[in-house]
PDB file of C-alpha atoms and ligand atoms in Angstrom:
ATOM      1  CA  MET P  27       3.256   3.575  23.405  1.00  0.00           C
ATOM      2  CA  PRO P  28       6.168   4.157  20.938  1.00  0.00           C
ATOM      3  CA  GLU P  29       5.193   5.311  17.434  1.00  0.00           C
ATOM      4  CA  PRO P  30       5.379   2.418  14.954  1.00  0.00           C
ATOM      5  CA  LYS P  31       8.184   2.725  12.413  1.00  0.00           C
ATOM      6  CA  ARG P  32       7.179   4.141   9.077  1.00  0.00           C
ATOM      7  CA  LEU P  33       6.315   1.546   6.436  1.00  0.00           C
ATOM      8  CA  VAL P  34       7.612   1.850   2.874  1.00  0.00           C
ATOM      9  CA  ALA P  35       5.710  -0.552   0.628  1.00  0.00           C
ATOM     10  CA  GLY P  36       6.383  -1.283  -3.042  1.00  0.00           C
ATOM     11  CA  ASN P  37       3.459  -2.151  -5.301  1.00  0.00           C
ATOM     12  CA  TRP P  38       5.024  -3.761  -8.349  1.00  0.00           C
ATOM     13  CA  LYS P  39       1.632  -4.012 -10.079  1.00  0.00           C
ATOM     14  CA  MET P  40       1.616  -6.140 -13.272  1.00  0.00           C
ATOM     15  CA  ASN P  41       5.347  -5.755 -13.914  1.00  0.00           C
ATOM     16  CA  LEU P  42       8.467  -7.890 -14.068  1.00  0.00           C
ATOM     17  CA  LEU P  43       9.181 -11.404 -15.193  1.00  0.00           C
ATOM     18  CA  ARG P  44      10.776 -13.973 -12.929  1.00  0.00           C
ATOM     19  CA  ALA P  45      14.453 -13.104 -13.408  1.00  0.00           C
ATOM     20  CA  GLU P  46      13.773  -9.366 -13.076  1.00  0.00           C
ATOM     21  CA  GLY P  47      11.654  -9.843  -9.973  1.00  0.00           C
ATOM     22  CA  ILE P  48      14.260 -12.017  -8.308  1.00  0.00           C
ATOM     23  CA  ALA P  49      17.002  -9.511  -9.117  1.00  0.00           C
ATOM     24  CA  LEU P  50      14.958  -6.632  -7.704  1.00  0.00           C
ATOM     25  CA  ALA P  51      14.056  -8.569  -4.556  1.00  0.00           C
ATOM     26  CA  ARG P  52      17.689  -9.552  -4.029  1.00  0.00           C
ATOM     27  CA  ALA P  53      18.819  -5.950  -4.416  1.00  0.00           C
ATOM     28  CA  VAL P  54      16.213  -4.697  -1.933  1.00  0.00           C
ATOM     29  CA  ALA P  55      17.089  -7.505   0.493  1.00  0.00           C
ATOM     30  CA  ALA P  56      20.796  -6.699   0.283  1.00  0.00           C
ATOM     31  CA  GLU P  57      20.166  -3.043   1.152  1.00  0.00           C
ATOM     32  CA  ALA P  58      17.727  -3.994   3.902  1.00  0.00           C
ATOM     33  CA  ARG P  59      20.383  -6.027   5.680  1.00  0.00           C
ATOM     34  CA  GLY P  60      22.177  -2.704   6.327  1.00  0.00           C
ATOM     35  CA  ALA P  61      20.999   0.097   8.621  1.00  0.00           C
ATOM     36  CA  HIS P  62      17.580   1.580   7.921  1.00  0.00           C
ATOM     37  CA  ARG P  63      14.839   3.239   9.885  1.00  0.00           C
ATOM     38  CA  CYS P  64      11.601   1.942   8.381  1.00  0.00           C
ATOM     39  CA  ASP P  65       9.699  -1.281   7.823  1.00  0.00           C
ATOM     40  CA  LEU P  66       9.862  -2.526   4.246  1.00  0.00           C
ATOM     41  CA  LEU P  67       7.329  -4.453   2.187  1.00  0.00           C
ATOM     42  CA  VAL P  68       7.199  -5.539  -1.446  1.00  0.00           C
ATOM     43  CA  CYS P  69       4.041  -6.639  -3.256  1.00  0.00           C
ATOM     44  CA  PRO P  70       4.938  -8.495  -6.473  1.00  0.00           C
ATOM     45  CA  PRO P  71       2.487 -10.056  -8.915  1.00  0.00           C
ATOM     46  CA  PHE P  72       1.085 -13.406  -7.741  1.00  0.00           C
ATOM     47  CA  THR P  73       3.305 -15.357 -10.137  1.00  0.00           C
ATOM     48  CA  LEU P  74       6.443 -14.047  -8.409  1.00  0.00           C
ATOM     49  CA  LEU P  75       5.429 -14.461  -4.768  1.00  0.00           C
ATOM     50  CA  ALA P  76       7.258 -17.734  -4.163  1.00  0.00           C
ATOM     51  CA  ALA P  77      10.427 -16.698  -5.969  1.00  0.00           C
ATOM     52  CA  VAL P  78      10.480 -13.287  -4.264  1.00  0.00           C
ATOM     53  CA  ALA P  79       9.868 -14.870  -0.843  1.00  0.00           C
ATOM     54  CA  ASP P  80      12.904 -17.017  -1.494  1.00  0.00           C
ATOM     55  CA  ALA P  81      15.019 -14.073  -2.678  1.00  0.00           C
ATOM     56  CA  LEU P  82      14.071 -11.925   0.341  1.00  0.00           C
ATOM     57  CA  GLY P  83      15.096 -14.735   2.690  1.00  0.00           C
ATOM     58  CA  ASP P  84      15.781 -13.514   6.214  1.00  0.00           C
ATOM     59  CA  SER P  85      16.326  -9.856   5.170  1.00  0.00           C
ATOM     60  CA  GLY P  86      13.319  -8.670   7.167  1.00  0.00           C
ATOM     61  CA  VAL P  87      11.609  -7.280   4.052  1.00  0.00           C
ATOM     62  CA  ALA P  88       7.962  -8.341   4.244  1.00  0.00           C
ATOM     63  CA  LEU P  89       5.961  -9.788   1.371  1.00  0.00           C
ATOM     64  CA  GLY P  90       2.428  -8.853   0.348  1.00  0.00           C
ATOM     65  CA  GLY P  91      -0.183  -9.624  -2.281  1.00  0.00           C
ATOM     66  CA  GLN P  92      -1.748  -6.921  -4.452  1.00  0.00           C
ATOM     67  CA  ASP P  93      -5.289  -8.201  -3.963  1.00  0.00           C
ATOM     68  CA  CYS P  94      -7.184 -11.205  -2.606  1.00  0.00           C
ATOM     69  CA  HIS P  95     -10.570 -12.816  -3.108  1.00  0.00           C
ATOM     70  CA  ALA P  96     -13.099 -12.699  -0.295  1.00  0.00           C
ATOM     71  CA  ALA P  97     -13.649 -16.473  -0.249  1.00  0.00           C
ATOM     72  CA  PRO P  98     -11.081 -18.903   1.171  1.00  0.00           C
ATOM     73  CA  ALA P  99     -11.346 -21.304  -1.794  1.00  0.00           C
ATOM     74  CA  GLY P 100     -13.752 -22.313  -4.521  1.00  0.00           C
ATOM     75  CA  ALA P 101     -14.845 -21.928  -8.107  1.00  0.00           C
ATOM     76  CA  TYR P 102     -13.395 -18.463  -8.749  1.00  0.00           C
ATOM     77  CA  THR P 103     -11.323 -18.834 -11.887  1.00  0.00           C
ATOM     78  CA  GLY P 104      -8.320 -16.569 -11.985  1.00  0.00           C
ATOM     79  CA  CYS P 105      -8.593 -15.424  -8.366  1.00  0.00           C
ATOM     80  CA  VAL P 106      -6.271 -15.865  -5.389  1.00  0.00           C
ATOM     81  CA  SER P 107      -7.460 -16.205  -1.793  1.00  0.00           C
ATOM     82  CA  ALA P 108      -5.965 -14.576   1.282  1.00  0.00           C
ATOM     83  CA  GLU P 109      -5.122 -18.052   2.561  1.00  0.00           C
ATOM     84  CA  MET P 110      -3.109 -18.672  -0.630  1.00  0.00           C
ATOM     85  CA  LEU P 111      -1.208 -15.422  -0.046  1.00  0.00           C
ATOM     86  CA  LYS P 112      -0.447 -16.477   3.511  1.00  0.00           C
ATOM     87  CA  ASP P 113       0.677 -19.884   2.283  1.00  0.00           C
ATOM     88  CA  ALA P 114       3.042 -18.186  -0.202  1.00  0.00           C
ATOM     89  CA  GLY P 115       4.745 -16.272   2.606  1.00  0.00           C
ATOM     90  CA  CYS P 116       2.751 -13.035   2.641  1.00  0.00           C
ATOM     91  CA  GLY P 117       2.039 -11.020   5.759  1.00  0.00           C
ATOM     92  CA  HIS P 118       0.028  -8.292   4.010  1.00  0.00           C
ATOM     93  CA  ALA P 119      -2.593  -7.863   1.299  1.00  0.00           C
ATOM     94  CA  ILE P 120      -3.380  -4.642  -0.536  1.00  0.00           C
ATOM     95  CA  VAL P 121      -7.147  -4.308  -0.986  1.00  0.00           C
ATOM     96  CA  GLY P 122      -9.214  -1.670  -2.745  1.00  0.00           C
ATOM     97  CA  HIS P 123      -6.419  -0.198  -4.845  1.00  0.00           C
ATOM     98  CA  SER P 124      -7.968   2.456  -7.077  1.00  0.00           C
ATOM     99  CA  GLU P 125      -6.912   0.523 -10.176  1.00  0.00           C
ATOM    100  CA  ARG P 126      -9.207  -2.265  -8.947  1.00  0.00           C
ATOM    101  CA  ARG P 127     -11.955   0.009  -7.672  1.00  0.00           C
ATOM    102  CA  HIS P 128     -12.083   1.821 -11.022  1.00  0.00           C
ATOM    103  CA  ALA P 129     -10.957  -0.738 -13.637  1.00  0.00           C
ATOM    104  CA  CYS P 130     -12.570  -3.805 -12.012  1.00  0.00           C
ATOM    105  CA  GLY P 131     -15.590  -2.034 -10.522  1.00  0.00           C
ATOM    106  CA  GLU P 132     -14.843  -3.000  -6.928  1.00  0.00           C
ATOM    107  CA  SER P 133     -17.234  -1.415  -4.445  1.00  0.00           C
ATOM    108  CA  ASP P 134     -16.612  -0.497  -0.820  1.00  0.00           C
ATOM    109  CA  GLY P 135     -18.569  -3.648   0.068  1.00  0.00           C
ATOM    110  CA  ASP P 136     -16.188  -5.776  -2.018  1.00  0.00           C
ATOM    111  CA  VAL P 137     -13.197  -4.135  -0.344  1.00  0.00           C
ATOM    112  CA  ARG P 138     -14.723  -4.726   3.089  1.00  0.00           C
ATOM    113  CA  ALA P 139     -15.187  -8.435   2.290  1.00  0.00           C
ATOM    114  CA  LYS P 140     -11.577  -8.672   1.105  1.00  0.00           C
ATOM    115  CA  THR P 141     -10.366  -6.926   4.259  1.00  0.00           C
ATOM    116  CA  LEU P 142     -12.207  -9.494   6.368  1.00  0.00           C
ATOM    117  CA  ALA P 143     -10.700 -12.254   4.226  1.00  0.00           C
ATOM    118  CA  ALA P 144      -7.205 -10.879   4.801  1.00  0.00           C
ATOM    119  CA  TRP P 145      -7.807 -10.896   8.552  1.00  0.00           C
ATOM    120  CA  ARG P 146      -9.298 -14.391   8.441  1.00  0.00           C
ATOM    121  CA  ALA P 147      -6.002 -15.569   6.911  1.00  0.00           C
ATOM    122  CA  GLY P 148      -3.910 -13.668   9.441  1.00  0.00           C
ATOM    123  CA  LEU P 149      -2.763 -10.927   7.049  1.00  0.00           C
ATOM    124  CA  VAL P 150      -2.518  -7.193   7.613  1.00  0.00           C
ATOM    125  CA  ALA P 151      -4.942  -5.470   5.224  1.00  0.00           C
ATOM    126  CA  ILE P 152      -3.675  -2.367   3.424  1.00  0.00           C
ATOM    127  CA  VAL P 153      -6.932  -0.646   2.532  1.00  0.00           C
ATOM    128  CA  CYS P 154      -6.553   1.957  -0.222  1.00  0.00           C
ATOM    129  CA  VAL P 155      -8.751   5.028  -0.444  1.00  0.00           C
ATOM    130  CA  GLY P 156      -8.564   8.202  -2.475  1.00  0.00           C
ATOM    131  CA  GLU P 157     -10.552  10.721  -4.427  1.00  0.00           C
ATOM    132  CA  THR P 158     -10.608  11.405  -8.169  1.00  0.00           C
ATOM    133  CA  ARG P 159      -9.518  14.733  -9.626  1.00  0.00           C
ATOM    134  CA  ALA P 160     -13.145  15.780 -10.159  1.00  0.00           C
ATOM    135  CA  GLU P 161     -14.008  14.939  -6.560  1.00  0.00           C
ATOM    136  CA  ARG P 162     -11.059  16.987  -5.264  1.00  0.00           C
ATOM    137  CA  GLU P 163     -11.907  19.902  -7.499  1.00  0.00           C
ATOM    138  CA  ALA P 164     -15.466  19.780  -6.200  1.00  0.00           C
ATOM    139  CA  GLY P 165     -14.137  20.050  -2.620  1.00  0.00           C
ATOM    140  CA  ARG P 166     -15.362  16.550  -1.792  1.00  0.00           C
ATOM    141  CA  ALA P 167     -12.071  14.755  -1.083  1.00  0.00           C
ATOM    142  CA  ILE P 168     -12.576  14.334   2.658  1.00  0.00           C
ATOM    143  CA  ASP P 169     -16.207  13.240   2.255  1.00  0.00           C
ATOM    144  CA  ILE P 170     -15.257  10.682  -0.399  1.00  0.00           C
ATOM    145  CA  VAL P 171     -12.376   9.225   1.593  1.00  0.00           C
ATOM    146  CA  SER P 172     -14.445   9.134   4.803  1.00  0.00           C
ATOM    147  CA  ALA P 173     -17.237   7.305   2.978  1.00  0.00           C
ATOM    148  CA  GLN P 174     -14.753   4.817   1.480  1.00  0.00           C
ATOM    149  CA  LEU P 175     -13.359   4.122   4.949  1.00  0.00           C
ATOM    150  CA  ALA P 176     -16.823   3.707   6.457  1.00  0.00           C
ATOM    151  CA  GLY P 177     -17.741   1.218   3.720  1.00  0.00           C
ATOM    152  CA  SER P 178     -14.424  -0.626   3.443  1.00  0.00           C
ATOM    153  CA  VAL P 179     -13.027  -0.943   6.965  1.00  0.00           C
ATOM    154  CA  PRO P 180     -14.857  -3.411   9.231  1.00  0.00           C
ATOM    155  CA  GLY P 181     -15.421  -2.619  12.903  1.00  0.00           C
ATOM    156  CA  GLU P 182     -12.896  -5.248  13.988  1.00  0.00           C
ATOM    157  CA  ALA P 183     -10.006  -3.101  12.712  1.00  0.00           C
ATOM    158  CA  THR P 184      -7.046  -2.626  15.041  1.00  0.00           C
ATOM    159  CA  ALA P 185      -3.691  -0.880  14.815  1.00  0.00           C
ATOM    160  CA  ALA P 186      -2.152  -4.316  14.235  1.00  0.00           C
ATOM    161  CA  ASN P 187      -4.365  -5.609  11.422  1.00  0.00           C
ATOM    162  CA  LEU P 188      -4.995  -2.431   9.425  1.00  0.00           C
ATOM    163  CA  VAL P 189      -2.933  -0.033   7.351  1.00  0.00           C
ATOM    164  CA  VAL P 190      -4.718   2.650   5.332  1.00  0.00           C
ATOM    165  CA  ALA P 191      -3.126   3.963   2.145  1.00  0.00           C
ATOM    166  CA  TYR P 192      -4.356   7.393   1.059  1.00  0.00           C
ATOM    167  CA  GLU P 193      -3.824   7.448  -2.688  1.00  0.00           C
ATOM    168  CA  PRO P 194      -5.479  10.261  -4.607  1.00  0.00           C
ATOM    169  CA  VAL P 195      -6.428   8.692  -7.933  1.00  0.00           C
ATOM    170  CA  TRP P 196      -5.160  11.716  -9.857  1.00  0.00           C
ATOM    171  CA  ALA P 197      -1.704  11.384  -8.265  1.00  0.00           C
ATOM    172  CA  ILE P 198      -1.114   7.736  -9.165  1.00  0.00           C
ATOM    173  CA  GLY P 199       1.457   7.395 -11.914  1.00  0.00           C
ATOM    174  CA  THR P 200       1.052  11.011 -13.016  1.00  0.00           C
ATOM    175  CA  GLY P 201       3.977  12.756 -11.331  1.00  0.00           C
ATOM    176  CA  LEU P 202       1.452  14.970  -9.521  1.00  0.00           C
ATOM    177  CA  THR P 203       1.187  15.103  -5.737  1.00  0.00           C
ATOM    178  CA  PRO P 204      -1.113  16.993  -3.379  1.00  0.00           C
ATOM    179  CA  THR P 205       0.305  19.887  -1.383  1.00  0.00           C
ATOM    180  CA  ASN P 206       1.695  19.036   2.031  1.00  0.00           C
ATOM    181  CA  GLU P 207      -1.259  20.894   3.553  1.00  0.00           C
ATOM    182  CA  ASP P 208      -3.704  18.714   1.623  1.00  0.00           C
ATOM    183  CA  ILE P 209      -1.896  15.532   2.676  1.00  0.00           C
ATOM    184  CA  VAL P 210      -1.919  16.614   6.320  1.00  0.00           C
ATOM    185  CA  GLU P 211      -5.581  17.599   6.179  1.00  0.00           C
ATOM    186  CA  ILE P 212      -6.762  14.331   4.701  1.00  0.00           C
ATOM    187  CA  HIS P 213      -4.504  12.156   6.852  1.00  0.00           C
ATOM    188  CA  ALA P 214      -5.902  13.926   9.915  1.00  0.00           C
ATOM    189  CA  ALA P 215      -9.435  13.190   8.701  1.00  0.00           C
ATOM    190  CA  ILE P 216      -8.527   9.520   8.126  1.00  0.00           C
ATOM    191  CA  ARG P 217      -6.997   9.369  11.607  1.00  0.00           C
ATOM    192  CA  GLY P 218     -10.395  10.230  13.031  1.00  0.00           C
ATOM    193  CA  CYS P 219     -12.013   7.250  11.257  1.00  0.00           C
ATOM    194  CA  ILE P 220      -9.631   4.411  12.186  1.00  0.00           C
ATOM    195  CA  PRO P 221      -8.185   2.879  15.373  1.00  0.00           C
ATOM    196  CA  ALA P 222      -5.448   4.828  17.153  1.00  0.00           C
ATOM    197  CA  GLY P 223      -1.982   3.715  16.115  1.00  0.00           C
ATOM    198  CA  ALA P 224      -2.958   2.255  12.711  1.00  0.00           C
ATOM    199  CA  ARG P 225      -0.502   3.456  10.086  1.00  0.00           C
ATOM    200  CA  ILE P 226      -1.659   5.767   7.318  1.00  0.00           C
ATOM    201  CA  LEU P 227       0.522   5.696   4.196  1.00  0.00           C
ATOM    202  CA  TYR P 228       0.597   8.282   1.463  1.00  0.00           C
ATOM    203  CA  GLY P 229       0.700   6.934  -2.104  1.00  0.00           C
ATOM    204  CA  GLY P 230       0.787   8.630  -5.498  1.00  0.00           C
ATOM    205  CA  SER P 231       3.932   9.560  -7.433  1.00  0.00           C
ATOM    206  CA  VAL P 232       6.293   9.198  -4.469  1.00  0.00           C
ATOM    207  CA  ASN P 233       9.855   9.287  -5.767  1.00  0.00           C
ATOM    208  CA  PRO P 234      13.365   9.826  -4.391  1.00  0.00           C
ATOM    209  CA  LYS P 235      13.038  13.592  -4.893  1.00  0.00           C
ATOM    210  CA  ASN P 236       9.792  14.205  -2.996  1.00  0.00           C
ATOM    211  CA  ALA P 237       9.945  11.359  -0.444  1.00  0.00           C
ATOM    212  CA  ALA P 238      11.836  13.201   2.303  1.00  0.00           C
ATOM    213  CA  GLU P 239       9.382  16.084   2.334  1.00  0.00           C
ATOM    214  CA  ILE P 240       6.300  13.845   2.354  1.00  0.00           C
ATOM    215  CA  LEU P 241       7.690  11.394   4.894  1.00  0.00           C
ATOM    216  CA  ALA P 242       8.686  14.250   7.204  1.00  0.00           C
ATOM    217  CA  LEU P 243       4.996  15.063   7.759  1.00  0.00           C
ATOM    218  CA  ALA P 244       4.085  13.792  11.220  1.00  0.00           C
ATOM    219  CA  GLU P 245       0.698  12.505   9.998  1.00  0.00           C
ATOM    220  CA  VAL P 246       2.310  10.297   7.315  1.00  0.00           C
ATOM    221  CA  GLY P 247       3.136   6.793   8.535  1.00  0.00           C
ATOM    222  CA  GLY P 248       4.924   5.702   5.385  1.00  0.00           C
ATOM    223  CA  ALA P 249       4.515   5.427   1.629  1.00  0.00           C
ATOM    224  CA  LEU P 250       2.908   3.103  -0.880  1.00  0.00           C
ATOM    225  CA  VAL P 251       5.122   3.318  -3.936  1.00  0.00           C
ATOM    226  CA  GLY P 252       4.259   2.146  -7.440  1.00  0.00           C
ATOM    227  CA  GLY P 253       6.575   3.091 -10.308  1.00  0.00           C
ATOM    228  CA  ALA P 254       9.564   4.002  -8.159  1.00  0.00           C
ATOM    229  CA  SER P 255       9.464   0.619  -6.403  1.00  0.00           C
ATOM    230  CA  LEU P 256      10.564  -1.101  -9.636  1.00  0.00           C
ATOM    231  CA  LYS P 257      14.090   0.282  -9.354  1.00  0.00           C
ATOM    232  CA  ALA P 258      15.970  -0.918  -6.280  1.00  0.00           C
ATOM    233  CA  GLN P 259      17.976   2.303  -6.059  1.00  0.00           C
ATOM    234  CA  ASP P 260      14.862   4.494  -6.096  1.00  0.00           C
ATOM    235  CA  PHE P 261      12.948   2.298  -3.662  1.00  0.00           C
ATOM    236  CA  TRP P 262      15.899   2.326  -1.326  1.00  0.00           C
ATOM    237  CA  ALA P 263      16.324   6.096  -1.608  1.00  0.00           C
ATOM    238  CA  ILE P 264      12.670   6.473  -0.567  1.00  0.00           C
ATOM    239  CA  ALA P 265      13.214   4.103   2.379  1.00  0.00           C
ATOM    240  CA  GLN P 266      16.244   6.108   3.448  1.00  0.00           C
ATOM    241  CA  ALA P 267      14.179   9.283   3.348  1.00  0.00           C
ATOM    242  CA  CYS P 268      12.348   8.093   6.492  1.00  0.00           C
ATOM    243  CA  GLY P 269      13.744  10.331   9.193  1.00  0.00           C
TER     244      GLY P 269
HETATM  245  C1  PEP Z 303       0.167   2.988  -6.607  1.00  0.00           C
HETATM  246  O1  PEP Z 303      -0.407   2.652  -7.627  1.00  0.00           O
HETATM  247  O2  PEP Z 303      -0.084   2.420  -5.526  1.00  0.00           O
HETATM  248  C2  PEP Z 303       1.112   4.082  -6.684  1.00  0.00           C
HETATM  249  C3  PEP Z 303       1.339   4.761  -5.606  1.00  0.00           C
HETATM  250  O3  PEP Z 303       1.674   4.321  -7.928  1.00  0.00           O
HETATM  251  P1  PEP Z 303       2.768   5.437  -8.297  1.00  0.00           P
HETATM  252  O4  PEP Z 303       3.765   5.518  -7.158  1.00  0.00           O
HETATM  253  O5  PEP Z 303       3.390   4.949  -9.559  1.00  0.00           O
HETATM  254  O6  PEP Z 303       2.050   6.721  -8.460  1.00  0.00           O
END
């Protein structure tokens, strides 16, 4: 079976107003219409999904949500269901991002329920895992990530419905990255916990300078990019770093 293309995904987080989001999406779409070697995905805030879907048009750049609720509908003020994401044009949903695990107290069980919800709606779930600095320093990174996967990824996972993003918490937005050896070691451990062929992304301070080296690692199936995805030029440079 041929290796899937690498996936470069932009997590815009809680950034950009409508005009800025449309401009960024148009710039990414324009580049994507030219030659490139990876799959591309952008995950804007919920408020921009419709406008960004429109701006991406037929460029081939996929659209994703940054989170979803486990229920399909109901009295959940402020929440968005996986079905709503699908209806807005999404093909993917990020679940279990560390900013939600830590700031919103989401447990592995919550992430598992959201993963099932994404699948129920026909979305690919991008399940995020990653250790804190203290956990890495205590030599527990692999145990922590393995436990997160066991608790967050349901048994029905396949290479088609699951992407795992390994994002060490201490590397997100800090400019720090693990060594290549550490990335390879933990990606290999993740590989042993998920279906063959499912992509494993690295995330945490990926930028145009370090992308080529990280994306050259055979175990790395792509990148989940936060800060650098907010500038079309940087996001595109990372996409072009896929060999
Ligand atoms: C993220 O939050 O998913 C992320 C990878 O952020 P950054 O690239 O800014 O470290």
